[in-house]
Structures are given as C-alpha cells and as structure tokens.
Coordinates of C-alpha atoms in Angstrom, one line a residue:
Chain A
M23 CA -37.8 -12.6 13.1
I24 CA -41.6 -12.9 12.8
E25 CA -43.8 -10.1 14.0
G26 CA -47.5 -10.1 13.3
G27 CA -46.9 -12.9 10.9
I28 CA -44.7 -10.8 8.6
S29 CA -41.0 -11.1 8.1
V30 CA -39.7 -7.6 9.1
G31 CA -36.0 -8.0 8.9
L32 CA -32.8 -10.0 8.6
D33 CA -31.3 -11.3 11.8
I34 CA -28.3 -13.3 13.0
T35 CA -29.5 -16.5 11.4
W36 CA -29.6 -14.7 8.0
A37 CA -26.1 -13.3 8.6
V38 CA -24.6 -16.7 9.5
D39 CA -26.4 -18.2 6.5
W40 CA -25.0 -15.5 4.2
V41 CA -21.5 -16.3 5.3
R42 CA -21.9 -20.0 4.8
R43 CA -23.5 -19.4 1.3
S44 CA -20.7 -17.0 0.5
A45 CA -18.0 -19.5 1.4
Q46 CA -19.9 -22.1 -0.8
V47 CA -20.4 -19.8 -3.8
I48 CA -16.8 -18.6 -3.7
A49 CA -15.5 -22.2 -3.5
D50 CA -17.8 -23.2 -6.4
H51 CA -16.5 -20.3 -8.5
R52 CA -12.9 -20.5 -7.3
V53 CA -11.6 -21.7 -10.7
E54 CA -13.7 -19.1 -12.6
L55 CA -12.3 -16.3 -10.5
I56 CA -8.8 -17.5 -10.8
T57 CA -9.2 -17.7 -14.6
L58 CA -10.7 -14.1 -14.8
D59 CA -7.9 -12.8 -12.6
R60 CA -5.2 -14.7 -14.6
E61 CA -6.4 -12.9 -17.8
I62 CA -6.0 -9.4 -16.4
G63 CA -4.3 -9.7 -13.0
D64 CA -2.1 -11.9 -11.0
G65 CA -4.4 -15.0 -10.9
D66 CA -4.8 -15.2 -7.2
H67 CA -8.3 -13.8 -6.6
G68 CA -10.2 -17.1 -6.5
E69 CA -7.7 -18.8 -4.3
N70 CA -7.4 -15.8 -1.9
M71 CA -11.1 -15.3 -1.5
D72 CA -11.6 -19.0 -1.0
R73 CA -9.0 -19.1 1.7
G74 CA -10.5 -16.1 3.4
F75 CA -14.0 -17.4 3.5
Q76 CA -13.0 -20.9 4.5
A77 CA -11.1 -19.3 7.4
V78 CA -14.3 -17.5 8.5
L79 CA -16.4 -20.7 8.7
P80 CA -14.9 -22.3 11.9
K81 CA -15.1 -19.0 13.6
L82 CA -18.9 -18.8 13.2
D83 CA -19.2 -21.6 15.8
D84 CA -17.4 -19.4 18.3
L85 CA -19.9 -16.5 18.1
A86 CA -21.2 -15.6 21.5
A87 CA -24.9 -16.0 22.3
G88 CA -26.8 -12.8 21.5
S89 CA -24.4 -11.9 18.7
T90 CA -25.9 -9.5 16.1
P91 CA -25.6 -9.3 12.3
G92 CA -23.0 -6.6 12.9
D93 CA -20.9 -9.0 14.9
V94 CA -20.9 -11.4 12.0
L95 CA -19.9 -8.7 9.5
K96 CA -17.1 -7.7 11.8
L97 CA -15.9 -11.3 12.1
V98 CA -15.8 -11.6 8.3
A99 CA -13.9 -8.3 8.1
T100 CA -11.1 -9.1 10.4
T101 CA -10.7 -12.6 9.1
L102 CA -10.6 -11.5 5.4
I103 CA -8.1 -8.7 6.2
S104 CA -5.8 -11.2 7.9
T105 CA -6.1 -14.2 5.5
V106 CA -6.8 -13.0 2.0
G107 CA -3.4 -11.6 1.1
G108 CA -4.1 -9.7 -2.1
A109 CA -5.9 -6.4 -2.6
A110 CA -9.2 -8.1 -2.0
G111 CA -8.3 -8.6 1.7
P112 CA -8.1 -4.9 2.7
L113 CA -10.9 -3.9 0.2
Y114 CA -13.4 -6.5 1.3
G115 CA -12.2 -6.3 4.9
T116 CA -13.0 -2.6 4.8
A117 CA -16.3 -3.1 3.1
Y118 CA -17.4 -5.6 5.8
L119 CA -16.0 -3.4 8.6
K120 CA -17.9 -0.4 7.4
A121 CA -21.0 -2.5 7.0
A122 CA -20.6 -3.8 10.5
A123 CA -20.4 -0.2 11.8
A124 CA -23.5 0.8 9.9
A125 CA -25.4 -2.3 11.2
G126 CA -24.4 -1.3 14.7
G127 CA -26.0 -3.4 17.5
A128 CA -29.3 -3.9 15.6
V129 CA -30.8 -7.4 16.1
S130 CA -32.8 -7.2 12.9
L131 CA -32.2 -5.2 9.7
D132 CA -35.0 -3.9 7.5
G133 CA -34.8 -2.8 3.9
T134 CA -33.7 0.7 4.8
A135 CA -31.0 -0.6 7.1
I136 CA -29.7 -3.0 4.3
A137 CA -29.5 -0.1 1.9
A138 CA -27.5 1.9 4.5
I139 CA -25.2 -1.1 5.1
L140 CA -24.5 -1.5 1.4
T141 CA -23.8 2.2 1.0
A142 CA -21.4 2.1 3.9
A143 CA -19.6 -0.9 2.5
R144 CA -19.3 0.7 -1.0
D145 CA -18.1 4.0 0.5
G146 CA -15.4 2.0 2.4
V147 CA -14.2 0.3 -0.7
V148 CA -14.0 3.7 -2.5
S149 CA -12.1 5.3 0.3
R150 CA -9.7 2.4 0.5
G151 CA -9.1 1.7 -3.1
K152 CA -9.6 5.3 -4.5
A153 CA -11.4 3.8 -7.5
E154 CA -14.3 5.5 -9.4
S155 CA -17.1 4.1 -11.5
G156 CA -15.8 2.9 -14.8
D157 CA -12.3 2.0 -13.6
K158 CA -13.1 -1.7 -14.1
T159 CA -13.0 -2.6 -10.4
M160 CA -15.4 -4.1 -7.8
I161 CA -16.9 -0.5 -7.6
D162 CA -18.6 -1.2 -10.9
A163 CA -20.6 -3.9 -9.3
W164 CA -21.1 -2.1 -6.0
T165 CA -22.3 1.3 -7.1
P166 CA -25.2 0.0 -9.3
A167 CA -26.0 -2.4 -6.4
V168 CA -26.2 0.5 -3.9
D169 CA -28.3 2.6 -6.3
A170 CA -30.7 -0.3 -6.8
A171 CA -30.9 -1.0 -3.1
D172 CA -31.6 2.7 -2.3
A173 CA -34.4 2.8 -4.9
A174 CA -35.9 -0.4 -3.6
A175 CA -35.7 0.7 0.0
A176 CA -37.3 4.1 -0.8
A177 CA -40.1 2.2 -2.5
G178 CA -40.8 0.3 0.7
V179 CA -39.4 -3.0 -0.4
D180 CA -38.5 -5.4 2.4
A181 CA -34.9 -6.5 3.2
A182 CA -35.0 -9.6 1.0
G183 CA -36.3 -7.5 -1.9
V184 CA -33.6 -4.9 -1.4
F185 CA -30.9 -7.5 -1.5
A186 CA -32.5 -9.1 -4.6
A187 CA -32.4 -5.7 -6.4
A188 CA -28.8 -5.1 -5.3
A189 CA -27.7 -8.6 -6.5
D190 CA -29.4 -8.1 -9.9
A191 CA -27.7 -4.7 -10.4
A192 CA -24.3 -6.1 -9.2
E193 CA -24.5 -8.9 -11.7
A194 CA -25.3 -6.5 -14.6
G195 CA -22.5 -4.2 -13.4
A196 CA -20.0 -7.0 -13.3
V197 CA -20.9 -8.0 -16.9
A198 CA -20.6 -4.4 -17.9
T199 CA -17.0 -4.3 -16.8
E200 CA -16.0 -6.5 -19.8
P201 CA -15.4 -3.8 -22.4
L202 CA -13.8 -1.4 -19.9
V203 CA -10.1 -0.5 -19.8
A204 CA -8.8 -0.9 -16.3
R205 CA -7.6 2.2 -14.6
K206 CA -6.9 0.8 -11.1
G207 CA -5.3 -2.3 -9.7
R208 CA -3.0 -4.8 -11.3
A209 CA -5.1 -4.9 -14.5
S210 CA -4.3 -1.3 -15.2
Y211 CA -0.8 -2.3 -16.1
L212 CA -2.3 -4.0 -19.1
G213 CA -4.0 -0.8 -20.4
E214 CA -6.1 -1.4 -23.5
R215 CA -5.4 -5.2 -23.3
S216 CA -7.6 -5.3 -20.2
A217 CA -10.7 -4.7 -22.3
G218 CA -12.7 -7.8 -23.2
H219 CA -12.3 -9.4 -19.8
R220 CA -14.7 -9.3 -16.9
D221 CA -13.2 -7.8 -13.7
P222 CA -12.8 -10.6 -11.1
G223 CA -13.4 -8.3 -8.2
A224 CA -16.7 -7.1 -9.7
E225 CA -17.6 -10.8 -10.3
S226 CA -16.9 -11.9 -6.7
S227 CA -18.9 -8.9 -5.4
A228 CA -21.9 -9.9 -7.5
L229 CA -21.5 -13.5 -6.2
L230 CA -21.5 -12.3 -2.6
L231 CA -24.5 -10.1 -3.0
R232 CA -26.4 -12.9 -4.7
A233 CA -25.5 -15.1 -1.7
A234 CA -26.9 -12.4 0.6
A235 CA -30.1 -12.2 -1.5
D236 CA -30.5 -16.0 -1.5
A237 CA -30.0 -16.2 2.2
A238 CA -32.5 -13.4 2.7
A239 CA -35.1 -15.2 0.5
A240 CA -34.6 -18.4 2.4
S241 CA -35.0 -16.4 5.7
A242 CA -38.2 -14.7 4.5
G243 CA -39.6 -18.0 3.3
A244 CA -38.8 -19.8 6.6
Chain B
M21 CA 14.6 -3.8 17.9
A22 CA 13.9 -0.2 17.1
V23 CA 16.8 2.2 17.7
P24 CA 15.7 4.8 20.3
G25 CA 15.4 8.3 19.0
K26 CA 15.6 7.3 15.3
V27 CA 12.9 6.9 12.6
G28 CA 12.3 3.2 11.7
L29 CA 11.6 2.0 8.2
L30 CA 9.2 -0.8 7.1
F31 CA 9.5 -2.2 3.6
V32 CA 6.2 -3.8 2.4
S33 CA 6.5 -6.0 -0.7
H34 CA 4.5 -8.8 -2.2
S35 CA 7.7 -10.8 -2.2
A36 CA 9.5 -11.7 1.0
A37 CA 12.7 -11.9 -1.0
I38 CA 12.3 -8.3 -2.2
A39 CA 11.6 -7.0 1.2
T40 CA 14.5 -8.8 2.9
G41 CA 16.7 -8.0 -0.1
L42 CA 16.0 -4.4 0.3
V43 CA 16.9 -4.5 4.0
E44 CA 20.1 -6.0 3.0
L45 CA 20.8 -3.4 0.3
A46 CA 19.9 -0.4 2.5
R47 CA 21.8 -1.9 5.4
Q48 CA 25.0 -1.4 3.5
M49 CA 24.5 2.4 3.8
A50 CA 22.5 2.4 7.0
P51 CA 24.2 -0.2 9.3
T52 CA 22.5 0.8 12.5
A53 CA 19.1 2.1 11.3
T54 CA 15.9 0.2 12.1
L55 CA 15.0 -1.6 8.8
V56 CA 12.1 -4.1 8.9
A57 CA 10.9 -6.3 6.1
A58 CA 7.3 -7.3 5.7
G59 CA 7.2 -9.2 2.5
G60 CA 4.8 -12.0 1.3
T61 CA 1.9 -13.6 3.1
D62 CA 1.9 -15.3 6.5
D63 CA 2.6 -18.6 4.9
G64 CA 5.3 -17.4 2.5
R65 CA 3.3 -17.0 -0.7
I66 CA 3.3 -13.9 -2.9
G67 CA 1.0 -11.3 -1.5
T68 CA 0.9 -9.0 1.5
S69 CA 0.0 -9.8 5.1
F70 CA -2.0 -7.6 7.4
D71 CA -0.4 -9.3 10.4
L72 CA 3.2 -9.0 9.2
V73 CA 2.7 -5.3 8.3
S74 CA 1.0 -4.6 11.6
A75 CA 3.8 -6.4 13.5
G76 CA 6.4 -4.6 11.4
I77 CA 5.1 -1.2 12.2
T78 CA 5.3 -2.0 15.9
E79 CA 8.8 -3.4 15.5
A80 CA 10.0 -0.4 13.6
D81 CA 8.5 2.2 16.0
S82 CA 10.9 3.5 18.6
G83 CA 8.5 6.4 19.2
S84 CA 10.3 8.7 16.7
G85 CA 8.1 7.6 13.8
V86 CA 8.0 5.0 11.1
V87 CA 8.2 5.4 7.3
V88 CA 6.5 2.7 5.3
L89 CA 7.4 2.1 1.7
C90 CA 5.3 -0.3 -0.4
D91 CA 5.5 -2.0 -3.8
L92 CA 2.4 -2.8 -5.8
G93 CA -1.2 -1.5 -5.0
S94 CA -2.4 -4.1 -2.5
A95 CA 0.7 -3.5 -0.4
I96 CA -0.4 0.1 0.1
L97 CA -4.0 -1.0 0.8
T98 CA -2.8 -3.5 3.4
A99 CA -0.5 -0.9 5.0
E100 CA -3.4 1.7 5.1
T101 CA -5.7 -0.9 6.7
A102 CA -3.0 -1.7 9.3
L103 CA -2.9 2.0 10.1
D104 CA -6.6 2.1 10.6
F105 CA -6.2 -0.5 13.4
L106 CA -3.5 1.4 15.3
D107 CA -4.3 3.7 18.1
D108 CA -4.3 7.4 17.3
D109 CA -0.9 8.1 19.0
A110 CA 0.8 5.4 17.0
R111 CA -0.9 6.2 13.8
A112 CA 0.1 9.9 14.0
R113 CA 3.8 9.0 13.7
V114 CA 3.5 6.5 10.8
R115 CA 3.8 7.7 7.2
I116 CA 3.1 5.7 4.1
V117 CA 5.3 7.3 1.5
D118 CA 4.5 7.2 -2.2
A119 CA 7.9 6.6 -3.7
P120 CA 9.8 3.9 -5.6
L121 CA 10.4 1.1 -3.1
V122 CA 14.1 0.5 -3.8
E123 CA 15.4 4.0 -4.5
G124 CA 13.1 5.6 -1.9
G125 CA 14.0 2.9 0.6
V126 CA 17.7 3.4 0.2
A127 CA 17.4 7.2 0.4
A128 CA 15.2 7.0 3.5
A129 CA 17.5 4.5 5.1
V130 CA 20.4 6.9 4.8
A131 CA 18.4 9.8 6.3
A132 CA 17.2 7.5 9.1
E133 CA 20.7 6.4 9.8
A134 CA 21.8 10.0 10.1
G135 CA 19.1 10.5 12.8
D136 CA 17.0 12.8 10.7
P137 CA 13.4 13.5 12.0
L138 CA 10.4 11.9 10.5
E139 CA 9.5 14.6 7.9
V140 CA 13.1 14.7 6.6
V141 CA 13.1 10.9 6.2
V142 CA 9.8 11.2 4.4
A143 CA 11.3 13.8 2.1
A144 CA 14.3 11.7 1.4
A145 CA 12.1 8.8 0.3
E146 CA 10.0 11.2 -1.8
S147 CA 13.1 12.5 -3.5
A148 CA 13.3 9.2 -5.3
R149 CA 10.2 10.1 -7.3
G150 CA 11.3 10.7 -10.9
A151 CA 14.8 9.6 -10.0
A152 CA 15.7 9.6 -13.7
T153 CA 15.9 13.3 -13.4
A154 CA 17.7 13.0 -10.2
A155 CA 19.8 16.1 -10.6
S156 CA 16.7 18.0 -9.4
A157 CA 15.8 15.4 -6.8
G158 CA 17.4 17.2 -3.8
A159 CA 14.2 17.3 -1.7
V160 CA 16.2 16.6 1.4
S161 CA 17.9 19.9 1.3
S162 CA 16.6 23.3 0.3
G163 CA 15.2 22.1 -3.0
E164 CA 17.1 24.9 -4.7
T165 CA 18.8 23.7 -7.9
A166 CA 21.3 25.5 -10.0
D167 CA 21.0 25.0 -13.7
D168 CA 24.2 24.5 -15.6
G169 CA 24.7 28.1 -16.6
A170 CA 24.1 29.4 -13.2
N171 CA 26.4 26.8 -11.8
I172 CA 29.4 27.8 -13.9
G173 CA 28.9 31.4 -12.8
A174 CA 28.6 30.3 -9.2
A175 CA 31.7 28.3 -9.5
A176 CA 33.6 31.3 -10.9
S177 CA 32.5 33.6 -8.1
G178 CA 32.3 30.9 -5.4
Y179 CA 34.6 28.1 -4.4
T180 CA 35.3 24.9 -6.3
R181 CA 37.6 22.0 -5.8
S182 CA 38.2 19.6 -8.7
I183 CA 39.5 16.1 -8.0
R184 CA 39.8 12.8 -9.8
L185 CA 37.8 9.9 -8.4
V186 CA 40.2 7.2 -7.2
N187 CA 37.7 4.5 -6.2
S188 CA 38.0 1.5 -8.4
D189 CA 34.3 0.9 -8.5
G190 CA 33.5 4.6 -8.9
L191 CA 31.0 6.6 -6.8
H192 CA 28.8 3.6 -6.0
A193 CA 26.2 3.4 -3.3
R194 CA 28.3 3.2 -0.2
P195 CA 30.7 6.1 -1.0
A196 CA 27.8 8.2 -2.4
A197 CA 26.1 7.7 1.0
E198 CA 29.2 8.7 2.8
L199 CA 29.4 11.9 0.7
V200 CA 25.8 12.7 1.3
K201 CA 26.0 12.1 5.0
L202 CA 29.0 14.4 5.3
A203 CA 27.4 17.1 3.1
S204 CA 24.3 17.0 5.3
T205 CA 26.3 18.0 8.3
F206 CA 26.9 21.5 6.7
P207 CA 24.2 24.1 6.4
Q208 CA 25.6 25.5 3.1
K209 CA 24.6 24.2 -0.3
V210 CA 27.3 22.3 -2.0
T211 CA 27.1 20.7 -5.4
V212 CA 28.9 17.8 -7.0
N213 CA 29.1 18.3 -10.8
G214 CA 26.1 20.6 -10.5
T215 CA 24.0 18.1 -8.4
D216 CA 23.0 18.8 -4.8
A217 CA 25.5 17.0 -2.6
K218 CA 22.8 16.2 -0.1
S219 CA 20.7 14.2 -2.6
L220 CA 21.8 10.6 -2.5
L221 CA 19.9 9.7 -5.6
G222 CA 21.2 12.7 -7.4
I223 CA 24.7 11.8 -6.5
M224 CA 24.3 8.1 -7.4
S225 CA 22.7 8.9 -10.7
L226 CA 25.7 10.9 -11.8
G227 CA 27.2 7.5 -12.5
L228 CA 30.8 8.7 -11.7
T229 CA 33.4 6.1 -12.5
K230 CA 37.1 5.8 -11.5
G231 CA 39.1 8.6 -12.9
A232 CA 36.1 10.9 -13.5
Q233 CA 36.5 14.6 -12.7
V234 CA 34.5 15.6 -9.7
D235 CA 33.8 19.3 -9.2
I236 CA 32.8 20.1 -5.7
S237 CA 31.4 23.6 -5.5
S238 CA 29.8 26.2 -3.3
R239 CA 28.2 29.3 -4.6
D240 CA 30.1 31.5 -2.2
L241 CA 33.0 31.3 0.2
S242 CA 30.9 30.4 3.2
G243 CA 30.7 26.9 1.8
R244 CA 34.5 26.6 1.6
E245 CA 34.8 24.4 4.7
A246 CA 32.2 22.0 3.4
V247 CA 33.8 21.8 -0.1
D248 CA 37.2 21.1 1.5
A249 CA 35.8 18.4 3.7
L250 CA 34.0 16.7 0.8
A251 CA 37.0 17.0 -1.4
A252 CA 39.2 15.5 1.3
L253 CA 36.7 12.6 1.7
A254 CA 36.7 12.0 -2.1
E255 CA 40.5 12.2 -2.3
S256 CA 40.8 9.7 0.4
G257 CA 38.9 7.2 -1.7
F258 CA 36.1 7.1 0.9
G259 CA 38.2 4.6 2.8
E260 CA 38.4 2.3 -0.2
S261 CA 41.2 1.9 -2.6

C-alpha cells in the first residue's frame, strides 16, 4: 500500500507472499529439520511442517476478495492445526491464531502492529506449550524476536524493518539453543544428551520469520 | 454412541494401535462405558490429529462429561487446542486429566462404567499417578489411608474376614474391578490387605495370586455388611474358577 509515495504497511499481498515463501523455505529445509529433530526428537518436524504448509497453498486461491492479512493468518492456523500432526501443529496453529486475532480486520499493518502480532503469537505458544526461555524450544527463537521487534517498533522502524530485526534475533536465538539442555518436549527425555544440538522448532521459527522479513522487503521494494 | 447419563472417555495417543488397544483393555472391565480411541494422524501415521480428537470428544459426550487421557506431550497440546474450538457449554464438561494413559484409563473406565459423575471419574484417573505406591492411591474414596500399624489395631477392634483366593489367575484386572465396583456401593471404608478396596489400582497392585490370603477389613462393625459381601464375592471366585 503506497501513501504519499512511502510504504506504510504490510497488506494482503505481503501476507500471501509470506505464506508462499514459508512453504518454499520449509520445503527447502525439510531434510535439515528432519535431521535436527531426529537427533533430539522423533524426526518428524520437517515432514510435518512441509505437509502443513503445502496444505495451505491451494487454500490461498480460495481467499475471498477483500481478505485481510488476519484472514490469511487464520487460514494458516486452522490448516496447520489439522494437518501437521506433531506438537508443531497446535503450537504453530495457536501462534498464527493469536496473531490473526491481534491483526484483527486491519487492511495494512505498520511496524507497531507487527510487533503486537509477534507478541501475541509468542504469548500463544507460551500458553499452549508452557515453555519458558532457556527450555530449548521455539520460545528461544520467539522471545528474542519479540524483544527485537518491540525495540525496533519503539524506535519508529517500519514494518519491513521490524520483521528484519525479529528474523535476525530469531536466528541468533535458534543458534543459541545448541548448548541448552531440553526441559520441554520430546527432547527433554534425552536430558543432558540433548545439549549440542539445535532445537528444530526454534530453527523452523527462525526460517518462518526470515520468510516474513523477505516478503516484507520485497513488498517495500515493489 | 455415547451412553446417556454416563461420562465418556477419550484416549488420545500418538499410536492408533495404543488407543484402540486401550479401549480393548478397558472394555474388559467396562463393557458398556463410552470409550473412544483417537490415536495417530488422519492418514494413519504416528502423531495426533486435531480432527480425530475433536470428533472423539463429540462422540464421547452424552452431556454428562468427557474425560480425556493423553500420552506424550503433543497429544495434550492437540487435545487442549481442540477444547479451544468447542463452544463454552461443551468445553465446561470436558476434562483433560494428567495421569498415566493406561493405568488412568482403566481406572477411569471402571468409574465411568459404574455411572460415577465427572469429578469422580477424573479422580479415578488421577489415582493412577504414582501407581507404584498404589496402596495410597485411593483418591476415588475418602483418601483416608491406614498405615500398617493402625490397620492391625483396626482389624482387632473392627471386623475382618480372611479368605484364600481361589481364582487360578489370581486377582487380575477383571475380578479386581468387580471387587472395587462392589466396594464402591458401600459408604463404609473397607480395606483389602490394608489397601482401600475402592482403589482399583491399589487392589491390582497387591498382585494377589491363587491361594493368597486376603484379609477384608472394616475399622468398625458398621462395615460388616460390606466386608461380608466382598468376602462372599471373593469366595465365589468372582464367577471364575
């Protein structure tokens, strides 16, 4: 959406592009996610996430005219909940559902709105999974991302910049899960042996936020 | 179909075989209870299915409540997410119980079979927590537990019948359930070898084999009728030989 020649926010075009890029990046990293999950979990994360996002793609074509970014987020939520199968289904499903609620009926989302959406998504994952920072879960990517997004939004950075900050922080957070001992999820059964491996949920979270940032950058450049 | 007036049970597992196997196992002691399996993904893989769990809750719900038991983490997450999508009335009568799936499922099934209300079925499932120390797992009843010393004293001043177990397979799941069901029809507290007779897991964990001595006791004479009834059931071999 262009207003006075300046990109002021992220709209439905961005949201749909984000989902397509998400599906692509998850497919590209499917084997990597499976490998990470096989090391400390049940080995199905890459396959489950790929199935979930591939199931979203055809539904994008059925979006009604006048749909909002919130509608897209809700579509992703319900599809992931029904198709993913592992813990990632309810966790990501809840994240997208809470994000959709935070987006409301807004046609365009500015930096402050993006920070609010990311906060709602993270809070949804926390309430569903009961994990805390340092438990070696996707929260360890999400919480730094939310903190970075809040700081960027408070500094007046635009929506694309907020997502870029969030993606950078999520990637660093995912890497930082490597030495941690898992306290939640299937990896917690491994105890100390879970240290030395990156958490697959934190990794997929970072991938999805990077896809959002890339879509936002493309949208801002358009 | 859900049995009207009775609590339904939903078993959520990553494995379809575990969920249906548990229905089969619990069915032995709860032949008419509503027991629903929601195991595996929609297409039969290992995992949990939001759609199967949602449909299972609906199937198990007669209006008297549903107790949901889950195995590993994401089964609980899926069940909780399914609850979020229910309307408020339906959600209010569904309980996800934190208890071992098999032991809790069997204990809850016996309570549901007996027509116990929702909170009692929940307590029966929860009694399976720490089933290794099942002598104190009598959450279904008063929760009052006699230690061994007190029990001997109670037996001396109360009423005790001692019999020998005649069942060839010992006090296995089905006769144990029969005993618990009968004990639950009496308001008095009765113990079997010091364990609450209303606690299925407690009774099963006694591991009584054929020929074992079974002391059925009440602290006082008000429990005499209950003790006699349980003794008669045990002496009859629980309908087995």
